[in-house]
Tab-separated table of C-alpha atoms and ligand atoms in Angstrom:
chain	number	residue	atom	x	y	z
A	1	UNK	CA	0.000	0.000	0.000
A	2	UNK	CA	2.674	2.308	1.362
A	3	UNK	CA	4.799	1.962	-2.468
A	4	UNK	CA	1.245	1.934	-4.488
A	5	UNK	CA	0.541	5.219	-2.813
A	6	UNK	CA	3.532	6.611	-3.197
A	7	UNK	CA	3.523	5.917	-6.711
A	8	UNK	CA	0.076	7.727	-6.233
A	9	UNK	CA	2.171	10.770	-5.282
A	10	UNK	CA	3.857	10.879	-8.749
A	11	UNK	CA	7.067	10.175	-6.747
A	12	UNK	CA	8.133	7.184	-8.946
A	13	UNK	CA	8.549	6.252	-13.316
A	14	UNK	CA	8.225	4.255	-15.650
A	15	UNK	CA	11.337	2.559	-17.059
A	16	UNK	CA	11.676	4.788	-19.716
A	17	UNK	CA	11.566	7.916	-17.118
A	18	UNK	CA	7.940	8.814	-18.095
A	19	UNK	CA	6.493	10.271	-14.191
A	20	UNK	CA	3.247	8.246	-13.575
A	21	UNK	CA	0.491	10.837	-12.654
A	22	UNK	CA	-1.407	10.658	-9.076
A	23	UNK	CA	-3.822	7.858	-10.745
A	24	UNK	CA	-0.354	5.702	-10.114
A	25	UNK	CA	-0.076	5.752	-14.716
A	26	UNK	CA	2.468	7.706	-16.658
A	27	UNK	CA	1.683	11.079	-17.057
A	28	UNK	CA	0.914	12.303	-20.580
A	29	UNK	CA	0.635	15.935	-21.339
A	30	UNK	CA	-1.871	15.003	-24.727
A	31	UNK	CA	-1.315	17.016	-27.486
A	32	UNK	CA	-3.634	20.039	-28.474
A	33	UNK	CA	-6.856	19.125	-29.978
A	34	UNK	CA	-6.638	19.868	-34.026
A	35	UNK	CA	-8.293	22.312	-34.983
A	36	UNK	CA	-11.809	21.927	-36.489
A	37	UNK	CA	-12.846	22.642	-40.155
A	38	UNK	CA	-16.334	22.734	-39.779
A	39	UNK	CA	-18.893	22.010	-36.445
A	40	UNK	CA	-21.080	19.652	-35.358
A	41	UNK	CA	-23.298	17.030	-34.842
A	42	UNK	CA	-22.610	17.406	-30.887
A	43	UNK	CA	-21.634	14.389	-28.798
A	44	UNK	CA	-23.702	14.733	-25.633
A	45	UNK	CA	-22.121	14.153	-22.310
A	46	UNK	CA	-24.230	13.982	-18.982
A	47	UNK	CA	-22.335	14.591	-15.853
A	48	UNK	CA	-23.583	12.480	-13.373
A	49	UNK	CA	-23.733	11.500	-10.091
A	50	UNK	CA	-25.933	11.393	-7.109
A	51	UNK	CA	-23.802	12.158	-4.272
A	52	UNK	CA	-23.652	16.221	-3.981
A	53	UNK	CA	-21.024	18.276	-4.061
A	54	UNK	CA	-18.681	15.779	-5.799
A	55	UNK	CA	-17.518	18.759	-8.741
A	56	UNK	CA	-20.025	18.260	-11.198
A	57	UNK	CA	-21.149	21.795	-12.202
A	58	UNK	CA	-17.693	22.888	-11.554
A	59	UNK	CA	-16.528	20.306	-13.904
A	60	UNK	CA	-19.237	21.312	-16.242
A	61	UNK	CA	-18.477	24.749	-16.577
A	62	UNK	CA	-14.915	24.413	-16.867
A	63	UNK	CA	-15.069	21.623	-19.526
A	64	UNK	CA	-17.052	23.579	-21.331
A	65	UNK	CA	-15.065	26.772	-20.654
A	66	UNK	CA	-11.358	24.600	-21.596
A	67	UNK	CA	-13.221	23.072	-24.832
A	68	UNK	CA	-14.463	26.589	-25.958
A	69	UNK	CA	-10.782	27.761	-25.843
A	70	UNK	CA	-9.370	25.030	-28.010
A	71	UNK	CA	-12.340	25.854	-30.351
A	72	UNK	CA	-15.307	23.823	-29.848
A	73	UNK	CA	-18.911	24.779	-30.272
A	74	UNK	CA	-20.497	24.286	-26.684
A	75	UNK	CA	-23.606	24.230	-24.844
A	76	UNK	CA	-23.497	23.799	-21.372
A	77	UNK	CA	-26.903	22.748	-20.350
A	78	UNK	CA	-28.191	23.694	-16.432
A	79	UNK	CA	-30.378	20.420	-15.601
A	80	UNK	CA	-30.399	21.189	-11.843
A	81	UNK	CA	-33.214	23.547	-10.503
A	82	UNK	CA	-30.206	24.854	-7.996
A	83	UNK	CA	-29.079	26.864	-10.854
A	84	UNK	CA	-25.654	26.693	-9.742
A	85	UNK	CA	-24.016	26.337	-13.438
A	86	UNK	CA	-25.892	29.552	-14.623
A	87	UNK	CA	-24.818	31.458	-11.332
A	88	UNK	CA	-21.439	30.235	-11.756
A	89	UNK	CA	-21.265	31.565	-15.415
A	90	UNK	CA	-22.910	35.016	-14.528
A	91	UNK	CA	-26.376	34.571	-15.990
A	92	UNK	CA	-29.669	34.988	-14.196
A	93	UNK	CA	-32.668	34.091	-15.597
A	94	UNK	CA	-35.634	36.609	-14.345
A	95	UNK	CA	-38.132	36.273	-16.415
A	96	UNK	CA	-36.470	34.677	-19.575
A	97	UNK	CA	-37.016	31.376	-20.448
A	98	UNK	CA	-35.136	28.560	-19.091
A	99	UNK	CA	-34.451	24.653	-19.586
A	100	UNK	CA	-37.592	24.360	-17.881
A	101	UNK	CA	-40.330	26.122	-20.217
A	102	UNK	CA	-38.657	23.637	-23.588
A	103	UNK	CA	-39.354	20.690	-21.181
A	104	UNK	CA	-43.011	21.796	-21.017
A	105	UNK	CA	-43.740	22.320	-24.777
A	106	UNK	CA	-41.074	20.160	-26.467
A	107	UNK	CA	-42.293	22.208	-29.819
A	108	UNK	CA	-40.973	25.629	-29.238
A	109	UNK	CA	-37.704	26.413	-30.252
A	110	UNK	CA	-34.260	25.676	-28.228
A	111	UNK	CA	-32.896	28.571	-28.907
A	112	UNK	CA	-35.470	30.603	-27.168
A	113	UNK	CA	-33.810	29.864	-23.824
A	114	UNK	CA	-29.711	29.834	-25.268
A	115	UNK	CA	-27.745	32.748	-23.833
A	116	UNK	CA	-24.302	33.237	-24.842
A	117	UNK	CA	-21.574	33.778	-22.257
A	118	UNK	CA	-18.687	36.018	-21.965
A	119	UNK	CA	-16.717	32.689	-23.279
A	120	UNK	CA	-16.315	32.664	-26.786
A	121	UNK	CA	-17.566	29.672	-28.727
A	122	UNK	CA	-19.606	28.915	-24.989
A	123	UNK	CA	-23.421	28.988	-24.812
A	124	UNK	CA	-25.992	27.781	-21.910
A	125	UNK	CA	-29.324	26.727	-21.635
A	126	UNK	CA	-30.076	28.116	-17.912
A	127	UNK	CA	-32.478	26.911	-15.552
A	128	UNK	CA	-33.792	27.674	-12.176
A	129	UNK	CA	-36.239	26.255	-8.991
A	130	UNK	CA	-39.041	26.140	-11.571
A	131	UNK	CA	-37.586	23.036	-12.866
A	132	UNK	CA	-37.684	21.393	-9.709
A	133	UNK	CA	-41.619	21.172	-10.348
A	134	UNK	CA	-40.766	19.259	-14.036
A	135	UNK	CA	-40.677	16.075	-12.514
A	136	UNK	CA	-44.108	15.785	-11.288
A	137	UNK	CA	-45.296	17.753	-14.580
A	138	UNK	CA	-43.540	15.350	-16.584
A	139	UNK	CA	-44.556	12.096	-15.098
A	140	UNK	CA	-47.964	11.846	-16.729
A	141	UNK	CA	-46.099	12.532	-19.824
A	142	UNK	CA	-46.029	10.406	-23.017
A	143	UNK	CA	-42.518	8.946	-22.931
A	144	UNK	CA	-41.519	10.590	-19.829
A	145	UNK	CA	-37.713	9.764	-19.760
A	146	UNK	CA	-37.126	11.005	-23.740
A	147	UNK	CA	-38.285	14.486	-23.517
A	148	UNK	CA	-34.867	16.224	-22.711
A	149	UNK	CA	-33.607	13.779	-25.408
A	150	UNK	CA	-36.556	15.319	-28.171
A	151	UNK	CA	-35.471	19.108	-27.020
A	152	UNK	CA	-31.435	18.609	-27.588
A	153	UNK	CA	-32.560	17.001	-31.196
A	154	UNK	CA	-33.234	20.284	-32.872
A	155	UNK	CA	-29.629	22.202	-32.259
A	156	UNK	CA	-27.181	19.239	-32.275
A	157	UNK	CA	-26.039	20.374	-35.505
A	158	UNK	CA	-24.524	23.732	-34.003
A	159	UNK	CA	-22.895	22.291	-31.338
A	160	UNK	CA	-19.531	20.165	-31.222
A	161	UNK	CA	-20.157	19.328	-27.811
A	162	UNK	CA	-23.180	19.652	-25.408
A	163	UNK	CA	-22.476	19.264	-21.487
A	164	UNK	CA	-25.734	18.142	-19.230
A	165	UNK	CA	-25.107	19.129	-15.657
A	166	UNK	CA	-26.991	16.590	-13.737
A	167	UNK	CA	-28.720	17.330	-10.217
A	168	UNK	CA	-27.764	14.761	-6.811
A	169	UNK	CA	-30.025	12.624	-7.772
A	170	UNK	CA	-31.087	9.253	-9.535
A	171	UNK	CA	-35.060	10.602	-10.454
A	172	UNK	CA	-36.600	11.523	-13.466
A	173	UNK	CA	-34.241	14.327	-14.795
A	174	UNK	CA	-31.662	12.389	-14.145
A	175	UNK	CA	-32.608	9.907	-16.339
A	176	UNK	CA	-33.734	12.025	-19.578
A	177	UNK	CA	-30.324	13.340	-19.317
A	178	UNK	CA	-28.899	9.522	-19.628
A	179	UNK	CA	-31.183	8.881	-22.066
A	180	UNK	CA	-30.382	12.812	-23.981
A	181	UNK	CA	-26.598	11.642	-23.618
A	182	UNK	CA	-23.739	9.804	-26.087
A	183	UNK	CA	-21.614	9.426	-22.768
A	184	UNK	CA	-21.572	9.601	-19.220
A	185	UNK	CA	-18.707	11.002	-16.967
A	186	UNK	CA	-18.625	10.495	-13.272
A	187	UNK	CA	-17.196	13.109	-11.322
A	188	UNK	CA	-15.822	11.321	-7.787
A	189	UNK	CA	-14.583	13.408	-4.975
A	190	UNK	CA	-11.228	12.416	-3.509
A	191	UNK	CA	-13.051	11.732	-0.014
A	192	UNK	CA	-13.867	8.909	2.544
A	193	UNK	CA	-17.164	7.547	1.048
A	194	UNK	CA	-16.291	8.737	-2.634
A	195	UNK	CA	-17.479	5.020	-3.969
A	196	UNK	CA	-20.549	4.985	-1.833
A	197	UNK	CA	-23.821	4.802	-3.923
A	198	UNK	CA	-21.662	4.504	-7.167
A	199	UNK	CA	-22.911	0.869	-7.738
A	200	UNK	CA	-26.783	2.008	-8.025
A	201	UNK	CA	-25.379	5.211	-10.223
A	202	UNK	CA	-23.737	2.375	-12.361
A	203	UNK	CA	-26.975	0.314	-11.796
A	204	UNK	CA	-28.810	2.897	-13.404
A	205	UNK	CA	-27.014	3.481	-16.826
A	206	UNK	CA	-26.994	-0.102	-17.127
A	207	UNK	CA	-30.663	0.222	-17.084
A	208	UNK	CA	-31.133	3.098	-19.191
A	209	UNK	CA	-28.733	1.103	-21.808
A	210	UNK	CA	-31.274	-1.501	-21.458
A	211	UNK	CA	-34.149	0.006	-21.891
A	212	UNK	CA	-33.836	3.849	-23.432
A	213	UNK	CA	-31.174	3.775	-25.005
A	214	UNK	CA	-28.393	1.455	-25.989
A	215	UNK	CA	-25.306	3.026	-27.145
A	216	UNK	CA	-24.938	5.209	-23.944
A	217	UNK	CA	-20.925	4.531	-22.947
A	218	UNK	CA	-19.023	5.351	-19.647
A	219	UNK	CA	-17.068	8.231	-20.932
A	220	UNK	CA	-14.482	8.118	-17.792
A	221	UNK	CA	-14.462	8.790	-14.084
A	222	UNK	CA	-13.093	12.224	-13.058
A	223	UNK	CA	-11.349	12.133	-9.158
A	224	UNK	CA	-11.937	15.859	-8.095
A	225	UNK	CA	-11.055	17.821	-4.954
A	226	UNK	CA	-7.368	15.690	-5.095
A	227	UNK	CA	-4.846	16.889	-2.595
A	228	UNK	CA	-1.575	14.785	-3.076
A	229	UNK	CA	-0.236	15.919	0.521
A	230	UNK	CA	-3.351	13.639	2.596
A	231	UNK	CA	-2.517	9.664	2.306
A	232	UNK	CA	-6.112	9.829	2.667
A	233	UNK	CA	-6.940	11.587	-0.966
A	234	UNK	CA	-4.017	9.194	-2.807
A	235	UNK	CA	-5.623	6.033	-0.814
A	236	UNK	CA	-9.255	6.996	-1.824
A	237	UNK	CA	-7.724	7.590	-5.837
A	238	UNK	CA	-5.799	4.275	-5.062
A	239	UNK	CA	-9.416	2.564	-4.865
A	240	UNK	CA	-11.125	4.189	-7.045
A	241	UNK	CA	-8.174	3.279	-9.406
A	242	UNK	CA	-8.628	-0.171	-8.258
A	243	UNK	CA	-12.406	-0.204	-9.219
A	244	UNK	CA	-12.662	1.559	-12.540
A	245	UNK	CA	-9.491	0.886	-14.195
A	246	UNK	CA	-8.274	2.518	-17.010
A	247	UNK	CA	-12.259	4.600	-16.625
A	248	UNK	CA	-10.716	6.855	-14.582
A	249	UNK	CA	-9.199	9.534	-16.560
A	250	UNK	CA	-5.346	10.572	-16.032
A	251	UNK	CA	-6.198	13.945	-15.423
A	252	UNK	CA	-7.002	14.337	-11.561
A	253	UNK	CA	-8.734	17.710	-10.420
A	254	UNK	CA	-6.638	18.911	-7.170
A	255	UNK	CA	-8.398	21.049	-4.278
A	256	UNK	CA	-8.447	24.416	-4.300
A	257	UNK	CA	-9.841	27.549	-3.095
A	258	UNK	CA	-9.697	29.564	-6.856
A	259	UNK	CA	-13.013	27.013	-7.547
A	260	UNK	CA	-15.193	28.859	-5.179
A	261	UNK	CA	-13.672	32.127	-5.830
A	262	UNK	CA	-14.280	31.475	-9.664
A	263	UNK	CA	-18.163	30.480	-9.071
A	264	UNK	CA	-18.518	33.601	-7.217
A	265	UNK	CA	-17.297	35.915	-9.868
A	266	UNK	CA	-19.314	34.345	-12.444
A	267	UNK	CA	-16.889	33.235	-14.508
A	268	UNK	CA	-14.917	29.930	-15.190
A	269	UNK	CA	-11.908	29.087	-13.612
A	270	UNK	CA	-10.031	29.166	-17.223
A	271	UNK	CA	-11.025	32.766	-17.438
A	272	UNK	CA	-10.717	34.357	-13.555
A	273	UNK	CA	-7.003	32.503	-12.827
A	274	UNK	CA	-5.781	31.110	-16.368
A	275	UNK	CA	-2.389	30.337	-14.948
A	276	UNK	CA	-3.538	28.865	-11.957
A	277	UNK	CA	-2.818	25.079	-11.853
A	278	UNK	CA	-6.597	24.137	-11.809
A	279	UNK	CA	-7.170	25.886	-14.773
A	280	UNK	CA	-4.538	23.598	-16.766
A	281	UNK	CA	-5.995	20.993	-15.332
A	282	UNK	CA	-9.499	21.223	-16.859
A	283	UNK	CA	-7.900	22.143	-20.327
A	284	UNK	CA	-5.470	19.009	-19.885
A	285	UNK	CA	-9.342	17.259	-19.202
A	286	UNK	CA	-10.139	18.627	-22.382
A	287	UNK	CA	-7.082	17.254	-23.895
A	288	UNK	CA	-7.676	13.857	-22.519
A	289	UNK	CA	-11.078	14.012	-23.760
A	290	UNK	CA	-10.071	14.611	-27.595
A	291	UNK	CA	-7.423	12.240	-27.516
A	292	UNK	CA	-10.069	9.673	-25.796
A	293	UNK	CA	-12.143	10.528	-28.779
A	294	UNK	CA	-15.211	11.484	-26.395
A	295	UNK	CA	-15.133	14.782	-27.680
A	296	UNK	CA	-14.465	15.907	-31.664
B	301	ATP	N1	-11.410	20.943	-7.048
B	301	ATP	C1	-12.058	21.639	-6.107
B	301	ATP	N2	-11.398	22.143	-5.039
B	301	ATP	C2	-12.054	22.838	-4.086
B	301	ATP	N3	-13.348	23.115	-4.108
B	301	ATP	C3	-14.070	22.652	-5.143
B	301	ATP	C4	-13.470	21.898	-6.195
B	301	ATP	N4	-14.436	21.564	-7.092
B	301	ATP	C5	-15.574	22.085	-6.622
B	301	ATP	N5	-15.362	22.748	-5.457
B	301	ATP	C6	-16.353	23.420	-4.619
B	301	ATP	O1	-17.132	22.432	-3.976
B	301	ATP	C7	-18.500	22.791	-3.958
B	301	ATP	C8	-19.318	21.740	-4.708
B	301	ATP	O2	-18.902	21.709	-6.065
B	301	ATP	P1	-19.956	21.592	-7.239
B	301	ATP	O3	-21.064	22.553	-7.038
B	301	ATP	O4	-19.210	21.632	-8.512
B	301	ATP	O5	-20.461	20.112	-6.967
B	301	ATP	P2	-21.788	19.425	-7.521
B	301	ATP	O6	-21.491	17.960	-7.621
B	301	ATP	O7	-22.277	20.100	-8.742
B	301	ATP	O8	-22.798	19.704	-6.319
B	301	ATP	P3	-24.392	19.426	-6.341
B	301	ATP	O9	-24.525	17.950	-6.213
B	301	ATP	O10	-24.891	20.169	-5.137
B	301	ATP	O11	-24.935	19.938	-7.628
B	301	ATP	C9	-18.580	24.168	-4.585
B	301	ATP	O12	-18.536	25.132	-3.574
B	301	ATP	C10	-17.323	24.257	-5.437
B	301	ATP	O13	-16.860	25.576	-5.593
B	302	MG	MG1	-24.145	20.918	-9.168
């Protein structure tokens, strides 16, 4: 345990002198993503999982942000009636529409509730606490679990990439957004019950692949909130390592205080500290991505 986790710490190499990163694998910088002729059909990634406060619409936003720089076309999509991803990019919705008013008539037109951000090549589809009342609309509806799914359909085309920030939870929103979605990544925070609940999370793709929709794939699991100096954060990475494999993505997302500093200002972390170590860490996500071919 004591080697594996130093390994963990990046303090050891491969034979040919290549450092392994803190998931205990050598540590690639990937090369920058090419740059794109021409845009779309999006590949739609849900981030998921039902544990709060594990990173997800941090992850979102700065995903989206770190793709936007390298040139994609991207939507980041607010599926959580907190509202935290449209706070954290500066927008607030009043009286415009949101997320939650295309739910309700599936006809009218996407791009009613698109705003674009301060980030170029970076749109969102906001939402707020109305759409914490969708679920009990929506469970009389027709084909309940495909409506997010027959809203995304119209504006694929434009987008290169579309980001669904899921809310903590397993209910119906949840699953339109696996069932909207190409891929799935699982943000996991470096903490003490980190794997706890991730079976039923896993549980429930498998089910949505069974039943909704069948190509969904496990993009990669993201460890967030890292800190290499706590034998407790490389242990918890150690078994998460140990349970997803080559899932989890190299890139780790260390803890810091810019993340909360960002939200608050509205703006992604790519934008507010661009040097800062977090911020190259989402755009080496981005990186990883591309070269995983999750992302065009
Ligand atoms: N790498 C990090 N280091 C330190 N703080 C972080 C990090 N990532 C996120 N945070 C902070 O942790 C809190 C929770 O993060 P975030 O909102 O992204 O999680 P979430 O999974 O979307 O939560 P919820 O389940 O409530 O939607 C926020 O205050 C955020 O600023
Ligand atoms: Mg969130």
């Amino acid at each position: 345990m004591a080697e594996r986790a130093g390994k963990a710490a990046g303090k050891s190499s491969t034979k040919d002198d290549t450092p392994l990163g803190p998931t205990g694998r050598p540590y690639h910088g990937f090369a920058t993503p090419p740059v794109l002729d021409s845009h779309g059909p999006a590949r739609i990634i849900a981030l998921c999982n039902q544990k709060g406060g594990v990173g997800k619409t941090t992850t979102t936003i700065n995903l989206a942000a770190s793709l936007a720089a390298y040139g994609r076309k991207v939507l980041a999509v607010d599926f959580d009636p907190q509202g935290a991803l449209s706070a954290g990019l500066g927008i607030h919705t009043h009286d415009a529409p949101t997320i939650y008013d295309l739910l309700l008539d599936t006809k009218r037109d996407p791009r009613d509730a698109i705003v674009h951000t301060s980030v170029e090549g970076l749109d969102v589809m906001p939402a707020n606490i109305d759409l914490s009342a969708a679920e009990v609309h929506l469970v009389n509806e027709v084909a309940r679990e495909t409506i997010l799914a027959r809203v995304l359909r119209n504006i694929t085309a434009e987008y290169d990439v579309i980001l669904i920030d899921c809310q903590p939870s397993l209910g119906l929103l949840t699953v339109n957004a696996l069932t909207a979605s190409h891929g799935v990544l699982i943000p996991l925070e470096c903490e003490f019950f980190a794997l706890r609940g991730v079976a039923l999370l896993i549980e429930t793709i498998d089910k949505v692949r069974d039943r909704l929709n069948p190509s969904i794939t496990l993009d990669g699991v993201l460890a967030t909130m890292y800190d290499p100096r706590t034998l407790h954060s490389r242990e918890v990475l150690e078994r998460v390592v140990e349970a997803f494999g080559d899932d989890v993505l190299e890139t780790v997302i260390g803890r810091t205080v810019k993340f909360p500093d960002a939200s608050v200002s509205g703006m992604p972390i790519t934008e507010f500290a661009p040097e800062h170590a977090a911020a190259q860490a989402y755009l080496r996500l981005a990186r990883e991505l591309v070269a995983r071919g999750a992302v065009a």
